[in-house]
Tab-separated table of N, CA, C and O in Angstrom:
chain	number	residue	atom	x	y	z
A	1	MET	N	16.464	-36.819	-19.151
A	1	MET	CA	15.728	-36.375	-17.554
A	1	MET	C	14.746	-37.835	-17.275
A	1	MET	O	13.801	-38.105	-17.789
A	2	ASN	N	14.701	-38.030	-16.078
A	2	ASN	CA	13.930	-39.113	-15.261
A	2	ASN	C	12.300	-38.713	-15.628
A	2	ASN	O	11.991	-37.625	-15.228
A	3	LYS	N	11.630	-39.539	-16.141
A	3	LYS	CA	10.201	-39.244	-15.827
A	3	LYS	C	9.432	-39.228	-15.004
A	3	LYS	O	8.776	-38.248	-14.829
A	4	ASN	N	10.037	-39.436	-13.677
A	4	ASN	CA	8.970	-39.509	-12.065
A	4	ASN	C	9.360	-37.655	-11.920
A	4	ASN	O	8.536	-37.351	-11.340
A	5	ILE	N	10.720	-37.068	-12.383
A	5	ILE	CA	10.882	-36.147	-11.957
A	5	ILE	C	10.058	-34.762	-12.762
A	5	ILE	O	9.522	-34.032	-12.028
A	6	LEU	N	9.987	-35.510	-14.009
A	6	LEU	CA	9.211	-34.576	-14.491
A	6	LEU	C	7.439	-34.444	-14.368
A	6	LEU	O	6.919	-33.605	-14.259
A	7	VAL	N	7.135	-35.678	-13.748
A	7	VAL	CA	5.724	-35.774	-13.424
A	7	VAL	C	5.692	-34.980	-11.967
A	7	VAL	O	4.912	-33.852	-11.838
A	8	VAL	N	6.583	-35.102	-11.298
A	8	VAL	CA	6.757	-34.436	-10.015
A	8	VAL	C	6.744	-33.025	-9.844
A	8	VAL	O	5.617	-32.384	-9.852
A	9	ILE	N	7.498	-32.418	-10.806
A	9	ILE	CA	7.788	-30.987	-11.367
A	9	ILE	C	6.439	-30.752	-11.911
A	9	ILE	O	5.731	-29.154	-11.416
A	10	GLY	N	5.889	-31.253	-12.838
A	10	GLY	CA	4.419	-31.032	-13.543
A	10	GLY	C	3.463	-30.904	-12.460
A	10	GLY	O	2.885	-29.811	-12.791
A	11	VAL	N	3.159	-31.769	-11.604
A	11	VAL	CA	2.088	-31.669	-10.760
A	11	VAL	C	2.425	-30.193	-9.873
A	11	VAL	O	1.247	-29.835	-9.926
A	12	LEU	N	3.765	-30.367	-9.381
A	12	LEU	CA	3.863	-28.801	-8.640
A	12	LEU	C	3.484	-27.837	-9.034
A	12	LEU	O	2.859	-26.603	-8.814
A	13	MET	N	4.288	-27.495	-10.127
A	13	MET	CA	3.666	-26.501	-11.217
A	13	MET	C	2.174	-26.181	-11.430
A	13	MET	O	1.552	-24.907	-11.238
A	14	ALA	N	1.017	-27.417	-11.680
A	14	ALA	CA	0.104	-27.109	-12.076
A	14	ALA	C	-0.989	-27.017	-10.921
A	14	ALA	O	-1.860	-26.280	-10.758
A	15	VAL	N	-0.307	-27.404	-9.700
A	15	VAL	CA	-1.121	-27.187	-8.506
A	15	VAL	C	-1.206	-25.615	-7.819
A	15	VAL	O	-1.777	-24.926	-7.839
A	16	ALA	N	0.542	-25.101	-8.386
A	16	ALA	CA	0.797	-23.907	-8.096
A	16	ALA	C	0.139	-22.618	-8.786
A	16	ALA	O	-0.459	-21.749	-8.787
A	17	GLY	N	0.073	-22.964	-10.228
A	17	GLY	CA	-1.061	-22.274	-11.127
A	17	GLY	C	-2.247	-22.165	-10.923
A	17	GLY	O	-2.995	-21.428	-11.094
A	18	GLY	N	-2.739	-23.384	-10.513
A	18	GLY	CA	-4.111	-23.561	-10.254
A	18	GLY	C	-4.457	-22.631	-8.658
A	18	GLY	O	-5.594	-21.767	-8.917
A	19	LEU	N	-3.681	-23.071	-8.045
A	19	LEU	CA	-3.841	-22.138	-6.510
A	19	LEU	C	-3.657	-20.386	-6.981
A	19	LEU	O	-4.189	-19.552	-6.418
A	20	GLY	N	-2.952	-19.894	-8.167
A	20	GLY	CA	-2.607	-18.740	-8.074
A	20	GLY	C	-3.659	-18.047	-8.699
A	20	GLY	O	-4.192	-17.314	-8.622
A	21	LEU	N	-4.815	-18.914	-9.761
A	21	LEU	CA	-5.655	-18.795	-10.629
A	21	LEU	C	-6.879	-18.450	-9.394
A	21	LEU	O	-7.729	-17.593	-9.433
A	22	TYR	N	-7.249	-19.328	-8.241
A	22	TYR	CA	-8.155	-19.540	-7.728
A	22	TYR	C	-8.018	-18.190	-6.573
A	22	TYR	O	-9.278	-17.605	-6.337
A	23	PHE	N	-7.124	-18.194	-5.945
A	23	PHE	CA	-7.064	-17.018	-4.902
A	23	PHE	C	-6.411	-15.783	-5.301
A	23	PHE	O	-6.709	-15.034	-4.760
A	24	GLY	N	-5.937	-15.693	-6.252
A	24	GLY	CA	-5.742	-14.224	-6.822
A	24	GLY	C	-4.563	-13.552	-6.366
A	24	GLY	O	-4.139	-12.442	-6.944
A	25	GLY	N	-4.173	-14.169	-5.399
A	25	GLY	CA	-3.259	-13.018	-4.846
A	25	GLY	C	-2.475	-13.695	-3.576
A	25	GLY	O	-3.013	-14.752	-2.956
A	26	ILE	N	-1.744	-13.014	-2.614
A	26	ILE	CA	-1.136	-13.421	-1.520
A	26	ILE	C	-1.298	-11.900	-0.507
A	26	ILE	O	-0.973	-10.963	-0.547
A	27	PRO	N	-1.585	-12.315	0.715
A	27	PRO	CA	-2.213	-11.270	1.609
A	27	PRO	C	-0.837	-10.909	2.381
A	27	PRO	O	-0.199	-11.710	2.995
A	28	VAL	N	-0.758	-9.747	2.522
A	28	VAL	CA	0.814	-9.085	3.166
A	28	VAL	C	0.187	-8.149	4.196
A	28	VAL	O	-0.523	-7.530	3.872
A	29	GLU	N	0.907	-8.484	5.474
A	29	GLU	CA	0.390	-7.641	6.514
A	29	GLU	C	1.201	-6.765	6.666
A	29	GLU	O	2.339	-6.983	6.729
A	30	ARG	N	1.157	-5.431	6.647
A	30	ARG	CA	2.116	-4.358	7.229
A	30	ARG	C	1.928	-3.696	8.531
A	30	ARG	O	0.920	-3.102	8.645
A	31	GLU	N	2.793	-3.546	9.261
A	31	GLU	CA	2.691	-2.379	10.545
A	31	GLU	C	3.322	-1.282	10.066
A	31	GLU	O	4.626	-1.034	9.657
A	32	VAL	N	2.406	0.040	10.452
A	32	VAL	CA	2.626	1.149	10.072
A	32	VAL	C	3.190	1.770	11.123
A	32	VAL	O	4.340	2.556	11.231
A	33	LEU	N	3.029	1.558	12.372
A	33	LEU	CA	3.092	2.417	13.604
A	33	LEU	C	3.060	1.714	14.934
A	33	LEU	O	2.070	0.887	15.057
A	34	SER	N	4.109	1.697	15.754
A	34	SER	CA	4.205	0.940	16.758
A	34	SER	C	4.854	1.462	18.011
A	34	SER	O	5.643	2.097	18.060
A	35	VAL	N	3.943	1.444	19.173
A	35	VAL	CA	4.244	2.480	20.222
A	35	VAL	C	3.914	1.627	21.199
A	35	VAL	O	2.473	1.410	21.694
A	36	GLY	N	5.073	0.971	22.210
A	36	GLY	CA	4.620	0.094	22.984
A	36	GLY	C	4.166	-1.039	22.563
A	36	GLY	O	4.615	-1.497	21.739
A	37	GLU	N	2.992	-1.283	23.249
A	37	GLU	CA	2.346	-2.625	22.912
A	37	GLU	C	1.070	-2.563	22.078
A	37	GLU	O	0.844	-3.565	21.560
A	38	GLN	N	1.090	-1.237	21.462
A	38	GLN	CA	0.314	-0.737	20.554
A	38	GLN	C	0.735	-1.004	19.036
A	38	GLN	O	1.924	-0.273	19.512
A	39	SER	N	0.155	-1.260	18.095
A	39	SER	CA	0.742	-1.014	17.182
A	39	SER	C	-0.797	-1.001	15.857
A	39	SER	O	-1.566	-1.095	15.846
A	40	LEU	N	-0.162	-0.180	14.648
A	40	LEU	CA	-1.391	-0.022	14.003
A	40	LEU	C	-0.945	-0.109	12.524
A	40	LEU	O	0.235	-0.085	12.262
A	41	GLY	N	-1.392	-0.963	11.927
A	41	GLY	CA	-1.010	-1.761	10.542
A	41	GLY	C	-2.238	-2.150	9.594
A	41	GLY	O	-3.634	-1.517	10.212
A	42	TYR	N	-2.211	-2.549	8.352
A	42	TYR	CA	-2.958	-2.948	7.252
A	42	TYR	C	-2.794	-4.311	6.597
A	42	TYR	O	-1.360	-4.684	6.623
A	43	THR	N	-3.848	-4.668	5.970
A	43	THR	CA	-3.621	-6.035	5.173
A	43	THR	C	-3.755	-5.334	3.798
A	43	THR	O	-4.963	-4.701	3.432
A	44	GLU	N	-2.837	-5.825	2.807
A	44	GLU	CA	-3.376	-5.467	1.511
A	44	GLU	C	-2.894	-6.993	0.980
A	44	GLU	O	-2.250	-8.052	1.106
A	45	THR	N	-3.193	-6.811	-0.590
A	45	THR	CA	-3.237	-8.589	-1.408
A	45	THR	C	-2.357	-8.107	-2.379
A	45	THR	O	-2.527	-7.188	-3.076
A	46	LYS	N	-1.185	-8.682	-2.710
A	46	LYS	CA	-0.477	-8.236	-3.728
A	46	LYS	C	-1.019	-9.555	-4.725
A	46	LYS	O	-0.831	-10.961	-4.470
A	47	SER	N	-1.366	-9.261	-5.799
A	47	SER	CA	-1.949	-9.681	-6.756
A	47	SER	C	-1.187	-10.664	-7.662
A	47	SER	O	0.177	-10.010	-7.815
A	48	ILE	N	-1.492	-11.944	-8.304
A	48	ILE	CA	-0.592	-12.602	-8.830
A	48	ILE	C	-0.854	-12.486	-10.437
A	48	ILE	O	-2.283	-12.457	-10.691
A	49	PRO	N	-0.139	-11.967	-11.397
A	49	PRO	CA	-0.880	-11.918	-13.157
A	49	PRO	C	-1.363	-13.332	-13.495
A	49	PRO	O	-1.017	-14.439	-13.179
A	50	GLU	N	-2.820	-12.727	-13.954
A	50	GLU	CA	-3.788	-14.275	-14.093
A	50	GLU	C	-2.778	-14.752	-15.480
A	50	GLU	O	-2.707	-16.135	-15.166
A	51	TRP	N	-1.965	-14.013	-16.310
A	51	TRP	CA	-1.382	-14.792	-17.298
A	51	TRP	C	-0.061	-15.708	-17.198
A	51	TRP	O	-0.148	-16.751	-17.530
A	52	LEU	N	0.512	-15.462	-15.548
A	52	LEU	CA	1.694	-16.228	-14.919
A	52	LEU	C	0.662	-17.449	-14.450
A	52	LEU	O	1.551	-18.523	-14.811
A	53	SER	N	-0.019	-17.389	-14.006
A	53	SER	CA	-0.542	-18.114	-13.122
A	53	SER	C	-1.464	-19.292	-14.305
A	53	SER	O	-1.070	-20.661	-14.334
A	54	GLY	N	-1.945	-18.997	-15.325
A	54	GLY	CA	-2.285	-19.876	-16.646
A	54	GLY	C	-1.045	-20.197	-17.028
A	54	GLY	O	-1.156	-21.539	-17.596
A	55	LEU	N	0.089	-19.692	-17.382
A	55	LEU	CA	1.187	-20.243	-17.961
A	55	LEU	C	1.924	-21.276	-16.910
A	55	LEU	O	2.120	-22.571	-17.666
A	56	LEU	N	1.894	-20.954	-15.945
A	56	LEU	CA	2.332	-22.039	-14.902
A	56	LEU	C	1.439	-23.082	-15.135
A	56	LEU	O	2.170	-24.528	-14.889
A	57	LEU	N	0.018	-23.301	-15.053
A	57	LEU	CA	-0.665	-24.168	-15.058
A	57	LEU	C	-0.616	-25.092	-16.369
A	57	LEU	O	-0.461	-25.787	-16.382
A	58	GLY	N	-0.521	-24.056	-17.522
A	58	GLY	CA	-0.285	-24.800	-18.555
A	58	GLY	C	0.916	-25.668	-18.751
A	58	GLY	O	0.725	-26.875	-19.193
A	59	LEU	N	2.153	-25.002	-18.420
A	59	LEU	CA	3.175	-25.951	-18.354
A	59	LEU	C	3.350	-26.953	-17.657
A	59	LEU	O	4.172	-28.244	-17.813
A	60	GLY	N	2.772	-26.927	-16.445
A	60	GLY	CA	2.593	-28.034	-15.235
A	60	GLY	C	2.000	-29.039	-16.163
A	60	GLY	O	2.549	-30.421	-15.931
A	61	VAL	N	0.646	-29.075	-16.483
A	61	VAL	CA	0.127	-30.232	-17.227
A	61	VAL	C	0.889	-30.349	-18.182
A	61	VAL	O	0.524	-31.959	-18.240
A	62	ALA	N	1.188	-29.865	-19.085
A	62	ALA	CA	2.205	-30.087	-20.516
A	62	ALA	C	3.385	-30.986	-19.976
A	62	ALA	O	3.450	-32.027	-20.280
A	63	LEU	N	3.949	-30.778	-18.766
A	63	LEU	CA	4.953	-31.304	-18.421
A	63	LEU	C	4.971	-32.687	-17.925
A	63	LEU	O	5.707	-33.685	-17.523
A	64	THR	N	3.281	-32.773	-16.945
A	64	THR	CA	3.248	-33.890	-16.193
A	64	THR	C	2.875	-35.256	-17.543
A	64	THR	O	3.229	-36.225	-17.686
A	65	ALA	N	2.036	-34.597	-19.046
A	65	ALA	CA	1.700	-35.297	-19.349
A	65	ALA	C	2.835	-35.979	-20.419
A	65	ALA	O	2.692	-37.360	-20.593
A	66	PHE	N	4.144	-34.844	-20.534
A	66	PHE	CA	5.035	-35.600	-21.290
A	66	PHE	C	5.938	-36.461	-20.457
A	66	PHE	O	6.341	-37.685	-20.773
A	67	GLY	N	5.852	-36.530	-19.163
A	67	GLY	CA	6.664	-37.306	-18.187
A	67	GLY	C	5.648	-38.637	-18.373
A	67	GLY	O	6.754	-39.901	-18.468
A	68	VAL	N	4.280	-38.595	-17.901
A	68	VAL	CA	3.401	-39.812	-17.873
A	68	VAL	C	3.652	-40.523	-19.732
A	68	VAL	O	3.915	-41.851	-19.261
A	69	PHE	N	3.320	-40.017	-20.525
A	69	PHE	CA	3.491	-40.735	-21.978
A	69	PHE	C	4.518	-41.019	-22.579
A	69	PHE	O	4.804	-41.173	-23.718
A	70	SER	N	5.871	-40.411	-22.100
A	70	SER	CA	6.936	-40.288	-22.867
A	70	SER	C	7.265	-42.014	-22.773
A	70	SER	O	7.358	-42.798	-21.668
A	71	LYS	N	8.066	-42.422	-24.012
A	71	LYS	CA	8.860	-43.703	-23.520
A	71	LYS	C	10.270	-43.704	-23.626
A	71	LYS	O	10.846	-42.940	-24.154
A	72	LYS	N	10.675	-44.596	-23.025
A	72	LYS	CA	11.864	-44.390	-22.920
A	72	LYS	C	12.687	-45.572	-23.485
A	72	LYS	O	12.436	-46.369	-23.761
């Protein structure tokens, strides 16, 4: 596999993992009732497991390091 592809994938994974750890979830808006122009809804946060974000961050850093320091 090309070194540059490993670096790009690793950086994207590390950023996604870091954002997952920082924000901890994704807000989701749900509409419960809609009558005419009026609507009733709520917002809940779907949480991303911390272990998954940490794993993604670690794998991203490892892939980036492997892509940067590998010799061809």
